[in-house]
Short mmCIF file of N, CA and C in Angstrom, two decimals:
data_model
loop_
_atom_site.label_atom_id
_atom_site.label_comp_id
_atom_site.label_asym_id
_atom_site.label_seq_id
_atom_site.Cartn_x
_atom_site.Cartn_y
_atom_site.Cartn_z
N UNK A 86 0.82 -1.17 0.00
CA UNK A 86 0.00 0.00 0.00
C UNK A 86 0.88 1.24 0.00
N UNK A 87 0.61 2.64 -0.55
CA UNK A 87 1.12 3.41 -0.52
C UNK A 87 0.69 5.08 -0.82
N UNK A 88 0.85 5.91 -0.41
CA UNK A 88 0.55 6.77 -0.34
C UNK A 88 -0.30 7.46 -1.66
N UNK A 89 -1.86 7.67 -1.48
CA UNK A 89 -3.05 7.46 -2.77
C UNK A 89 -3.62 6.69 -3.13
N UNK A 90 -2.91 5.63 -3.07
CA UNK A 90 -4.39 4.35 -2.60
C UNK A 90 -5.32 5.02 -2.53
N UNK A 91 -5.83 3.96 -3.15
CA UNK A 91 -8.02 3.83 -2.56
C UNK A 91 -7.78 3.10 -1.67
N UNK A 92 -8.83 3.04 -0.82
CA UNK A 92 -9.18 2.11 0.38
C UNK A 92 -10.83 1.63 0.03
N UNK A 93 -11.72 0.67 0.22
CA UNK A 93 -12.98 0.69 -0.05
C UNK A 93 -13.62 -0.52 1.35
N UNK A 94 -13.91 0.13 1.90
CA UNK A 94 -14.15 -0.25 3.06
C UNK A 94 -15.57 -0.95 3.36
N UNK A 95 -16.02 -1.97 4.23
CA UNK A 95 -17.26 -2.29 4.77
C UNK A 95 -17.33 -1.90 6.44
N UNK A 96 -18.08 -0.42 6.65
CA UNK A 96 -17.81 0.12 7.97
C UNK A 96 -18.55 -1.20 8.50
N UNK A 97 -17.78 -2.12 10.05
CA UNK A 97 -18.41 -2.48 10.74
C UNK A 97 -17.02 -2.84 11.90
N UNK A 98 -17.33 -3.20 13.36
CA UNK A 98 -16.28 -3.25 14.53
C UNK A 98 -15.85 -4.63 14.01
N UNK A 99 -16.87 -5.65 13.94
CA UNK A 99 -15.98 -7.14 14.28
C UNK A 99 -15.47 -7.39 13.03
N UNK A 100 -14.73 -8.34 13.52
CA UNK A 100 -13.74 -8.87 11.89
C UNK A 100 -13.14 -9.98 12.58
N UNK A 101 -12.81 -11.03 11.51
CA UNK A 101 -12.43 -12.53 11.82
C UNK A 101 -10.65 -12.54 11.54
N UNK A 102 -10.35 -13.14 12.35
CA UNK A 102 -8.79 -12.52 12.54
C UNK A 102 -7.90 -13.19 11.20
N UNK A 103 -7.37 -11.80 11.06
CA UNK A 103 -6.35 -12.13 9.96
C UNK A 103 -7.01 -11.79 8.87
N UNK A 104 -8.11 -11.01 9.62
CA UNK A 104 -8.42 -10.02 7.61
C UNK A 104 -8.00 -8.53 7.90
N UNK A 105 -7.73 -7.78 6.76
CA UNK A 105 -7.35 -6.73 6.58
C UNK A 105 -8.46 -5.22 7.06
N UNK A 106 -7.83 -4.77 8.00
CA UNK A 106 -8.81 -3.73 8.63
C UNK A 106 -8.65 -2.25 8.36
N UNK A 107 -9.25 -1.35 9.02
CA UNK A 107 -8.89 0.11 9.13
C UNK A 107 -9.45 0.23 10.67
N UNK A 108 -8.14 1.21 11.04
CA UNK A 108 -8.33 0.91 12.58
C UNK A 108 -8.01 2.46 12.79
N UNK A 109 -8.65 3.00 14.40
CA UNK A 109 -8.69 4.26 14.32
C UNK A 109 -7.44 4.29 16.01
N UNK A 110 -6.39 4.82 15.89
CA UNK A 110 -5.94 4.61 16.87
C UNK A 110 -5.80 6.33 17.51
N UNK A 111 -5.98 6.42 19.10
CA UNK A 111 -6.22 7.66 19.84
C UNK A 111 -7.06 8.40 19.37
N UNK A 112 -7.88 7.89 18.62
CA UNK A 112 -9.05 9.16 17.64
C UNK A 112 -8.25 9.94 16.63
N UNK A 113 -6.94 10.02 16.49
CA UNK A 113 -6.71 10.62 15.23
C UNK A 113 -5.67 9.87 14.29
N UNK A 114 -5.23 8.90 14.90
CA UNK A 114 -4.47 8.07 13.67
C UNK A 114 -5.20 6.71 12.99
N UNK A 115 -5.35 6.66 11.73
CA UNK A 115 -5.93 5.72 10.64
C UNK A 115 -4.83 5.06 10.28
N UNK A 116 -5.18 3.65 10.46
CA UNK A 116 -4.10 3.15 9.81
C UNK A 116 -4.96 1.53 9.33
N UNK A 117 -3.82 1.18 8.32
CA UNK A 117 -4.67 -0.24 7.33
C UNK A 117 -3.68 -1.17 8.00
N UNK A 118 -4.14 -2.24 8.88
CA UNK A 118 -3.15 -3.23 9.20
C UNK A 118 -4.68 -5.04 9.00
N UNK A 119 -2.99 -6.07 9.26
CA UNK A 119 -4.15 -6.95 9.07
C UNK A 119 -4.11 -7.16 10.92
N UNK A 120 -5.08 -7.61 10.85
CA UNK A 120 -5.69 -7.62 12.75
C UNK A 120 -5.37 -9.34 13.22
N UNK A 121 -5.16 -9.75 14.21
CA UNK A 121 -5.19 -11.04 14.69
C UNK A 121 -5.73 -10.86 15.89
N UNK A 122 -6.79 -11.68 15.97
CA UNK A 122 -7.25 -11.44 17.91
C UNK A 122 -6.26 -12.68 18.47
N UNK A 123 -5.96 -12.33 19.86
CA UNK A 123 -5.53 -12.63 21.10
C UNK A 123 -6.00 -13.14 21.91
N UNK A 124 -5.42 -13.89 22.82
CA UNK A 124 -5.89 -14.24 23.79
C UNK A 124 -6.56 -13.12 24.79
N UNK A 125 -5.76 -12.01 24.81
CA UNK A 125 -5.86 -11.16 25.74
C UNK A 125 -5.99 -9.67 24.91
N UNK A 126 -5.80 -9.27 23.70
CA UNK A 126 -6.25 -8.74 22.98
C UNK A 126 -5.67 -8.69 21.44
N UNK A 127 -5.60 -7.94 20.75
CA UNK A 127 -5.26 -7.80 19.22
C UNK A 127 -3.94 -7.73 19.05
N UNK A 128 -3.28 -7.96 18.11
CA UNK A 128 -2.17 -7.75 17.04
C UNK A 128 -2.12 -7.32 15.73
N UNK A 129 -1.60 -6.19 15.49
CA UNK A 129 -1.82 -5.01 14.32
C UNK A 129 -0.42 -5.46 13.51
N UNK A 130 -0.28 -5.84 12.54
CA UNK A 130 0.93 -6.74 11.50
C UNK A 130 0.59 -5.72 10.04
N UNK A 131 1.63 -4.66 10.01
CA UNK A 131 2.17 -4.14 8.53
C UNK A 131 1.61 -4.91 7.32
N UNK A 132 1.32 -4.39 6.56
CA UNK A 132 1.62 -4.89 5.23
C UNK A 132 3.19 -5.07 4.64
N UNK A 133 3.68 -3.90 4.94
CA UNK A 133 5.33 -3.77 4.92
C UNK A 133 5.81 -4.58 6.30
N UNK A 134 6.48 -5.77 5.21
CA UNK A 134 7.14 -6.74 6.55
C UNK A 134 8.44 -5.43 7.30
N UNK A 135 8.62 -4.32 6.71
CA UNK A 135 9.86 -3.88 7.13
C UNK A 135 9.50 -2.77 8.43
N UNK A 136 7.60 -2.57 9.09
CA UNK A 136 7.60 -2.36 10.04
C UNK A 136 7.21 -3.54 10.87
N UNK A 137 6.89 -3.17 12.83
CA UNK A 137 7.06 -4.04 13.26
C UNK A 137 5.76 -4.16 13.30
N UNK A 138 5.21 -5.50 14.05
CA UNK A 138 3.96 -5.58 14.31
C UNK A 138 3.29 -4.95 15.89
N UNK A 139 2.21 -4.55 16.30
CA UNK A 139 1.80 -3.71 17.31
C UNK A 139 0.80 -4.97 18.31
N UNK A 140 1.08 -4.90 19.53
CA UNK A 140 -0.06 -5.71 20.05
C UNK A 140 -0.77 -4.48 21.05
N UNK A 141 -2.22 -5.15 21.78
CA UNK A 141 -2.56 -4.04 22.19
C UNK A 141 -3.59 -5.02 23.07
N UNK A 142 -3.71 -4.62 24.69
CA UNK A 142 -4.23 -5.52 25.28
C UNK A 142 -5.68 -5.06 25.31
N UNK A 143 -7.02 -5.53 25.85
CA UNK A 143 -7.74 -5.07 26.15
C UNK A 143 -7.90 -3.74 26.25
N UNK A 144 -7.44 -3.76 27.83
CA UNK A 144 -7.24 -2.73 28.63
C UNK A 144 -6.84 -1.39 27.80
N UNK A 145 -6.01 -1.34 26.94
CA UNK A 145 -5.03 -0.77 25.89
C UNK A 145 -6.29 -0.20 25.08
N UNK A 146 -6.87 -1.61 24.52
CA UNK A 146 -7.94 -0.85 23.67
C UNK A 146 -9.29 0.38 23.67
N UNK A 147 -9.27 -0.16 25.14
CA UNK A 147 -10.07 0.90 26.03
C UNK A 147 -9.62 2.43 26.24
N UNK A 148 -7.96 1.90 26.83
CA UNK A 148 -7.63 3.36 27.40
C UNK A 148 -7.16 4.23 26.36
N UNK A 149 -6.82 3.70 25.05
CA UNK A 149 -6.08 4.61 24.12
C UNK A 149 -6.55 5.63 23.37
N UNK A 150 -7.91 5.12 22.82
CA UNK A 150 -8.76 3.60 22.32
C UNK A 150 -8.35 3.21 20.97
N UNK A 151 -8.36 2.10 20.97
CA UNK A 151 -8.23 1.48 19.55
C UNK A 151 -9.25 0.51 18.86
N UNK A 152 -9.66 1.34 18.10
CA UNK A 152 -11.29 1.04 17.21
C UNK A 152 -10.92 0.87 15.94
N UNK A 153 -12.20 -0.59 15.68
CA UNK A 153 -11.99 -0.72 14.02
C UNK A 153 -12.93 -0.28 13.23
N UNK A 154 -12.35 0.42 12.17
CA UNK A 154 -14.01 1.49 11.56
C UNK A 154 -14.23 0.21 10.19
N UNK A 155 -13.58 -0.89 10.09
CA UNK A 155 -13.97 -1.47 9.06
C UNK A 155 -12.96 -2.56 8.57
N UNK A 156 -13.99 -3.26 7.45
CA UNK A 156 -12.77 -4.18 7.03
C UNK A 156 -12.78 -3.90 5.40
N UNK A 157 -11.35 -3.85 5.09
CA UNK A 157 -11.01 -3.60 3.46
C UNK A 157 -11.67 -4.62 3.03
N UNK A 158 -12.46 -4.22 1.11
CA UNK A 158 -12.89 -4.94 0.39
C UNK A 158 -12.13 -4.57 -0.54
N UNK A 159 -11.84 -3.52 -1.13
CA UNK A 159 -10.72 -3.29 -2.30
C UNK A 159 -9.68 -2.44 -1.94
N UNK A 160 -8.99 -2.50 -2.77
CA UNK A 160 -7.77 -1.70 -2.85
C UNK A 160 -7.64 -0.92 -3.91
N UNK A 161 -7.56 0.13 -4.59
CA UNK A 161 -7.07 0.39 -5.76
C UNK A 161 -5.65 1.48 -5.80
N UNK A 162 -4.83 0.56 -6.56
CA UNK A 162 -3.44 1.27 -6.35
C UNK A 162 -3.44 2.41 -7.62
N UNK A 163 -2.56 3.53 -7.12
CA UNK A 163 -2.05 4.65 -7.87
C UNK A 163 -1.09 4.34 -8.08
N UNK A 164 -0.64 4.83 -9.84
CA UNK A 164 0.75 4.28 -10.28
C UNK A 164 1.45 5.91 -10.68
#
């Protein structure tokens, strides 16, 4: 993914782990990661293996907050 992308989204919270999301982190950062649920809460994994991956406990998700506004259905890349 990269900067101009489309994104085409289905707004809804749940998602089955290991599909590709849009997640709203502290209320002002958007970001496209694929999601894995946890035992104890989520794991946020790059598309670019060359960042790291983010975990985030419950508790975390509450206090930060970290919300999913959706799960990707397309992509359309800018060349």
């Amino acid at each position: 993914m990269s900067d101009g992308d489309i994104v085409i989204i289905h707004k809804q919270e749940n998602f089955e782990s290991g599909q590709l999301c849009v997640l709203l982190i502290n209320g002002d950062e958007a970001t496209v990661k694929r999601v894995y649920k946890l035992e104890n809460g989520i794991e946020l994994v790059a598309i670019n293996p060359a960042y790291p991956s983010k975990k985030f406990t419950f508790e975390d998700i509450e206090q930060i907050p970290v919300a999913v506004i959706g799960i990707v259905k397309q992509l359309i890349k800018n060349y």
